[in-house]
CSV table of C-alpha atoms in Angstrom, one decimal:
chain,number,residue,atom,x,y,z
A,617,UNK,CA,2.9,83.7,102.1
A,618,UNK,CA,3.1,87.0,100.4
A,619,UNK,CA,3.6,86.7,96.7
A,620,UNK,CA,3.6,89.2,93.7
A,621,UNK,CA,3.0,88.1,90.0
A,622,UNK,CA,4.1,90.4,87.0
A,623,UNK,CA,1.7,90.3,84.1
A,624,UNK,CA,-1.6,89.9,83.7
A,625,UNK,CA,-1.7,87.7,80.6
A,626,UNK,CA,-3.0,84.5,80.7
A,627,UNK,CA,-0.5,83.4,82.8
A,628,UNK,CA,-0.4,85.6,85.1
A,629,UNK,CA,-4.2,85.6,86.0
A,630,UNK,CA,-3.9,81.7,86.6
A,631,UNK,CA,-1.1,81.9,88.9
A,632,UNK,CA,-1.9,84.7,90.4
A,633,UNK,CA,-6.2,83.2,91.2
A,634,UNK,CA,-4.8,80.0,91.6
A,635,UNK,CA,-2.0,81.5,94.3
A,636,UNK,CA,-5.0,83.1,96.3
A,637,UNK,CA,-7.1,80.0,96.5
A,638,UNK,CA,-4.5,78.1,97.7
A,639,UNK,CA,-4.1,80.9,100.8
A,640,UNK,CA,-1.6,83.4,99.6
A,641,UNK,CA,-1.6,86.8,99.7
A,642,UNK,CA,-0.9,88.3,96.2
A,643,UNK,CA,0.1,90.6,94.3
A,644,UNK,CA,-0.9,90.9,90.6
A,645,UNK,CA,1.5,93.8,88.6
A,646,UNK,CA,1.2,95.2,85.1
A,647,UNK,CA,1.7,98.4,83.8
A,648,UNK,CA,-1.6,97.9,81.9
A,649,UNK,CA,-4.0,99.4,83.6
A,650,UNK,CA,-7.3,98.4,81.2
A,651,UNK,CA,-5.9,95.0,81.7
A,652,UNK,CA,-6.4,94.8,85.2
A,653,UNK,CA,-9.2,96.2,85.6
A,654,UNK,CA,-10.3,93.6,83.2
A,655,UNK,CA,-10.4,91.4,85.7
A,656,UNK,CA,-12.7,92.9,88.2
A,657,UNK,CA,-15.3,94.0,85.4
A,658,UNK,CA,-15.3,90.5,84.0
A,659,UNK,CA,-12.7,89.1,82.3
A,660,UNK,CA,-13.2,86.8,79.2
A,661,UNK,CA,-11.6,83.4,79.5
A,662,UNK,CA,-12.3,79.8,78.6
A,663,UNK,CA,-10.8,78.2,81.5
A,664,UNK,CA,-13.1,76.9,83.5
A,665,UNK,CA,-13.4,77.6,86.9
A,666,UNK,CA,-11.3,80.5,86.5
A,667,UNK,CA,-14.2,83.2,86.7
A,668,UNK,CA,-15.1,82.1,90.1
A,669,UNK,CA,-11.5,81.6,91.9
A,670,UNK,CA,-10.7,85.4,90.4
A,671,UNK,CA,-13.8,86.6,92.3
A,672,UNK,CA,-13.2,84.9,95.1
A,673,UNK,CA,-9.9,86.0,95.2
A,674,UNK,CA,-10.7,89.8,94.9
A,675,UNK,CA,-13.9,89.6,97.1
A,676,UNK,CA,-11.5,88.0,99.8
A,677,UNK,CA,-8.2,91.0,99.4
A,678,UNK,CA,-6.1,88.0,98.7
A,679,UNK,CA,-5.7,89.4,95.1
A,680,UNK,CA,-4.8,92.6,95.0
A,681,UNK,CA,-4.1,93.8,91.3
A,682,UNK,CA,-2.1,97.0,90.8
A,683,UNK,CA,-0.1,98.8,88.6
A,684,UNK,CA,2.1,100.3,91.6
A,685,UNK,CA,5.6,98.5,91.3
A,686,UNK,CA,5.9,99.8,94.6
A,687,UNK,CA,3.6,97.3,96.6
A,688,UNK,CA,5.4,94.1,95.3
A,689,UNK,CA,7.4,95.0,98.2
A,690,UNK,CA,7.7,92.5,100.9
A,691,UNK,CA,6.9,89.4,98.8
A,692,UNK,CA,8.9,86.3,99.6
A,693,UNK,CA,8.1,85.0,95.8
A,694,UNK,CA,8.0,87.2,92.8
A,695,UNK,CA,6.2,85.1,89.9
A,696,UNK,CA,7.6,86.3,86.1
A,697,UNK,CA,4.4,85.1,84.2
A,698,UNK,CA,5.8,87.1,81.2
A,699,UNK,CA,7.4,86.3,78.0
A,700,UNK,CA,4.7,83.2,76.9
A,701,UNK,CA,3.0,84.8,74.5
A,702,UNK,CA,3.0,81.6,71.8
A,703,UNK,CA,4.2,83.6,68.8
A,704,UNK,CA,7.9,84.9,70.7
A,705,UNK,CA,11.0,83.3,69.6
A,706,UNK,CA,13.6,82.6,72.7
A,707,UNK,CA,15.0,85.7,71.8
A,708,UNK,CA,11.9,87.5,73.1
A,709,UNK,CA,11.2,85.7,75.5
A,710,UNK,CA,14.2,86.6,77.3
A,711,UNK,CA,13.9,90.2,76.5
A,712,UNK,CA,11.0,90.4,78.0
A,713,UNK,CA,11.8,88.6,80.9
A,714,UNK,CA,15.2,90.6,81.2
A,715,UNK,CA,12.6,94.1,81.3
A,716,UNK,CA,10.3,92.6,83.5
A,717,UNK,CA,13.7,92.0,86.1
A,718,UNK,CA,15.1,95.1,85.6
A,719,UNK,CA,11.7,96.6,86.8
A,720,UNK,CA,11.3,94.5,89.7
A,721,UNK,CA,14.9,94.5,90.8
A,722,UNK,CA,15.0,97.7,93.1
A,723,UNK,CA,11.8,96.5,94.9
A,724,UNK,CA,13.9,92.4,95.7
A,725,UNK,CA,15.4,92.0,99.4
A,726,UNK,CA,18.0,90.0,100.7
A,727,UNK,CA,16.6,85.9,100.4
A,728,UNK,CA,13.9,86.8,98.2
A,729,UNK,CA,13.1,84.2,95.3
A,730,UNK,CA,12.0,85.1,91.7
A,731,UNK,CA,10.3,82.2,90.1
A,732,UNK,CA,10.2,81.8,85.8
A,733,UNK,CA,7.6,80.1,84.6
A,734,UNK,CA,8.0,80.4,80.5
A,735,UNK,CA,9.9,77.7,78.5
A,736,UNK,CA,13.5,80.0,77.2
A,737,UNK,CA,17.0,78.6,76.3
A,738,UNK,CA,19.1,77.2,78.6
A,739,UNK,CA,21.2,79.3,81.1
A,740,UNK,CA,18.5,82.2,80.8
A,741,UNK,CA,17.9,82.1,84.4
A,742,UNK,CA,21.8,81.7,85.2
A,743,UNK,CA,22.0,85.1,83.5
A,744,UNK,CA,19.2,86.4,85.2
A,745,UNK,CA,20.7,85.6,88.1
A,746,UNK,CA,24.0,87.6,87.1
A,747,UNK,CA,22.2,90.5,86.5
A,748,UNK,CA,20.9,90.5,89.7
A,749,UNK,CA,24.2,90.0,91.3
A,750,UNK,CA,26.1,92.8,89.4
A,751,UNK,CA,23.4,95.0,91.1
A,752,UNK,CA,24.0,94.0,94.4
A,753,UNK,CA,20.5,92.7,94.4
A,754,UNK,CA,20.5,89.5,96.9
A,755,UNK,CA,17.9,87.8,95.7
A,756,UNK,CA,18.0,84.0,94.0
A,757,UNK,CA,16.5,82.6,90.8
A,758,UNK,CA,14.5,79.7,90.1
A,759,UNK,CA,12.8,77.9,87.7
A,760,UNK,CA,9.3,76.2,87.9
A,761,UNK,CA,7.9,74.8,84.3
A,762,UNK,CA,4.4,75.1,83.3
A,763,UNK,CA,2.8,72.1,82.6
A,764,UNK,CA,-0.7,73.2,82.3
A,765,UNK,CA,-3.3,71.9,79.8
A,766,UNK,CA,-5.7,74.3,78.2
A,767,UNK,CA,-8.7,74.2,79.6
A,768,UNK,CA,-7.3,72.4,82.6
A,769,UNK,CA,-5.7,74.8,83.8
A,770,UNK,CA,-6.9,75.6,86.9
A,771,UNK,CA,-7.0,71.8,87.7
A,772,UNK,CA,-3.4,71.2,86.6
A,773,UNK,CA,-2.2,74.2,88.3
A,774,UNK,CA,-3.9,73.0,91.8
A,775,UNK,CA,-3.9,69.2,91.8
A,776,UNK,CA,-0.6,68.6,89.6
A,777,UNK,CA,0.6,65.4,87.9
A,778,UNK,CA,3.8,66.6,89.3
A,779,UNK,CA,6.0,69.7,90.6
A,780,UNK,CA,9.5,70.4,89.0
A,781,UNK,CA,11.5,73.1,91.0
A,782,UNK,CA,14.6,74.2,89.1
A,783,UNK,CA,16.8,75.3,91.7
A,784,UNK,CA,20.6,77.0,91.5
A,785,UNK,CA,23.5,74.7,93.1
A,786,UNK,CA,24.6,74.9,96.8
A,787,UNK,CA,22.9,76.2,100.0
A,788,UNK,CA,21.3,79.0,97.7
A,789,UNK,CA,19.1,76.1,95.8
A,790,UNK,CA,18.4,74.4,99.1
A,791,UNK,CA,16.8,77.8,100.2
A,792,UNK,CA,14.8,77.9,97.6
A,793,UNK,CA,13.3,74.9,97.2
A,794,UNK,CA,12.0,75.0,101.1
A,795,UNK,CA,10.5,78.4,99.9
A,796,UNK,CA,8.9,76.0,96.8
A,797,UNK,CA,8.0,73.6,99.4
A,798,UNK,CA,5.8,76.4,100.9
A,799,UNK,CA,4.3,78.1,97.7
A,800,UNK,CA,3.2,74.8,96.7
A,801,UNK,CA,2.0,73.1,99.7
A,802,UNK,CA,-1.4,72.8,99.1
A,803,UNK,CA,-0.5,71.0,95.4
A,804,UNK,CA,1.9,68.7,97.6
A,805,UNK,CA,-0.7,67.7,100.0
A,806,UNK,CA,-2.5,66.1,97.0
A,807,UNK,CA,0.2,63.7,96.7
A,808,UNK,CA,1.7,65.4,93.7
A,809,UNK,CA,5.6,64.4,93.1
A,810,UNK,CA,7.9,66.7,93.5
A,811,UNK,CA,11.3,66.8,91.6
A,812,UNK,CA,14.2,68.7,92.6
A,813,UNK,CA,16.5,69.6,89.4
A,814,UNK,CA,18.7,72.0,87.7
A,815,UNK,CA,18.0,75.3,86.1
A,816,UNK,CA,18.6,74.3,82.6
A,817,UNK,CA,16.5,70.7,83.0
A,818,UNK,CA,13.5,73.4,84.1
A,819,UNK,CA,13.9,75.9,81.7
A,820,UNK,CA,13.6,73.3,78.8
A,821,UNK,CA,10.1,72.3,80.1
A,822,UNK,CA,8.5,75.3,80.6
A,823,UNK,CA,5.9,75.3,77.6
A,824,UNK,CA,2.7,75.6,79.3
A,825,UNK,CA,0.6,73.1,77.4
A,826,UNK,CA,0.4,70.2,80.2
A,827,UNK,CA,2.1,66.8,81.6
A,828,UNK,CA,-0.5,63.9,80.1
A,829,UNK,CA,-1.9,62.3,82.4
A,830,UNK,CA,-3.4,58.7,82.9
A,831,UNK,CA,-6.7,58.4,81.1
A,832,UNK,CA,-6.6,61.4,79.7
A,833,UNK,CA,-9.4,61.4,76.7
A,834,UNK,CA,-8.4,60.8,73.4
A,835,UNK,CA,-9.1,63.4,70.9
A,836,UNK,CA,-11.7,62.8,68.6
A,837,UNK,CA,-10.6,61.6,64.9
A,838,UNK,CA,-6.9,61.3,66.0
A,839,UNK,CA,-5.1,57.9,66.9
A,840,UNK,CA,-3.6,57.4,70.0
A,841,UNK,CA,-0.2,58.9,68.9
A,842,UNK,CA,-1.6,62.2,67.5
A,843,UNK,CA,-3.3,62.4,70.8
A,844,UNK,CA,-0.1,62.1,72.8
A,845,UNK,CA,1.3,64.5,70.5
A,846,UNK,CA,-1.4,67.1,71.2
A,847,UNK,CA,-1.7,66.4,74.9
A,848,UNK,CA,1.8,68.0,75.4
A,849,UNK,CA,4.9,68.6,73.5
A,850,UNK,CA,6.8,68.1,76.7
A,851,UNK,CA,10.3,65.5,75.9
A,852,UNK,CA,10.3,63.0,78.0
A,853,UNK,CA,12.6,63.3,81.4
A,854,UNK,CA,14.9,61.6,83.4
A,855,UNK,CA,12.9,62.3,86.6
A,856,UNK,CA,14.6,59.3,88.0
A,857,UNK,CA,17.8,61.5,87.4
A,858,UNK,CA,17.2,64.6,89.2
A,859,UNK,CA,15.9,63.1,92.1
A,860,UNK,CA,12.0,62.9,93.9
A,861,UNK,CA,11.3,63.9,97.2
């Protein structure tokens, strides 16, 4: 699947590396260009694992950064991996997402699906998705949390602990989540659960620091409730509610 990804920050490096790896073909935007050439010079990161799937991912033209708008074109999925800096309010957040739209929106064709990634209030992606309709852009929002850890990212982002796909009502949401289905088939073929929920339900949960998981290590010189508490500040979530498939 053709996919494009706007913003190389952190979080747009690890979607779009971990996006390659798993077989797409994509597309990495930012107007920065010192940014992206970061990435083929050698970028600095932490995350391990990340170096190598960034190579590989250039050395195979599956990752094709670019600060040409213009190539996005095509994509089925366009990835907004912007707005998650950790010091922006909600306010920001949306701002930035809202610019980072507007720039994409003349490049989005009919049944094309723009994913958010960053945690923002609830009904950002409703309005979003206005936007885009008083433009007589055809294209449909979604929401898909991040729920990495740091320094399991590239782990979490490939194998899991589960997938939540924030989808709009009616045959629109139903479209979307079968184009889900595909972005994240490899992840699914791990035997990672899949949950199928509202918009707002997935904006609220998209704060990037990682589902725990079972035996996850506790850190040192904190008790097992500080642990949980640094794990993840996800809130706890009526999965049962929104439904698995």
């Amino acid at each position: 699947m053709r996919v494009s990804v706007s913003g190389c920050g952190r979080r747009g490096v690890l979607h779009a590396a971990c996006l390659a790896a798993a077989g797409h073909e994509v597309v990495l935007h930012d107007t920065d260009a010192r940014a992206l050439d970061a990435l083929r010079t050698g970028l600095t990161t932490a995350e391990p694992r990340l170096h190598r799937l960034l190579a590989l991912g250039l050395v195979s033209g599956r990752l094709r950064p670019t600060t040409d708008r213009t190539a996005v074109a095509g994509a089925r999925v366009h990835l907004l991996c912007v707005g998650a800096g950790a010091g922006l309010d909600g306010a920001s957040r949306v701002a930035a997402l809202r610019d980072a739209l507007d720039d994409l929106a003349p490049h989005l064709g009919p049944g094309e699906l723009v994913v958010g990634r960053a945690r923002v209030p609830a009904g950002t992606a409703e309005r979003l998705a206005a936007g885009l309709a008083a433009d007589g852009v055809r294209a449909t929002v979604a929401w898909v949390p991040d729920e990495h850890r740091p320094g399991h990212a590239v782990v979490d982002l490939l194998r899991p602990a589960r997938l939540v796909h924030g989808v709009p009502d009616g045959p629109a949401g139903e479209r979307a989540s079968a184009i889900l289905d595909a972005l994240h088939a490899v992840q699914l073929a791990t035997g990672a659960p899949r949950f199928v929920t509202d918009l707002a339900t997935a904006e609220d949960l998209g704060h990037g620091h990682g589902t725990p998981r079972p035996g996850d290590a506790v850190l040192a010189g904190a008790d097992d409730g500080d642990a949980r508490g640094v794990a993840s500040s996800t809130p706890g979530v009526p999965l049962a509610a929104v439904g698995a498939a």
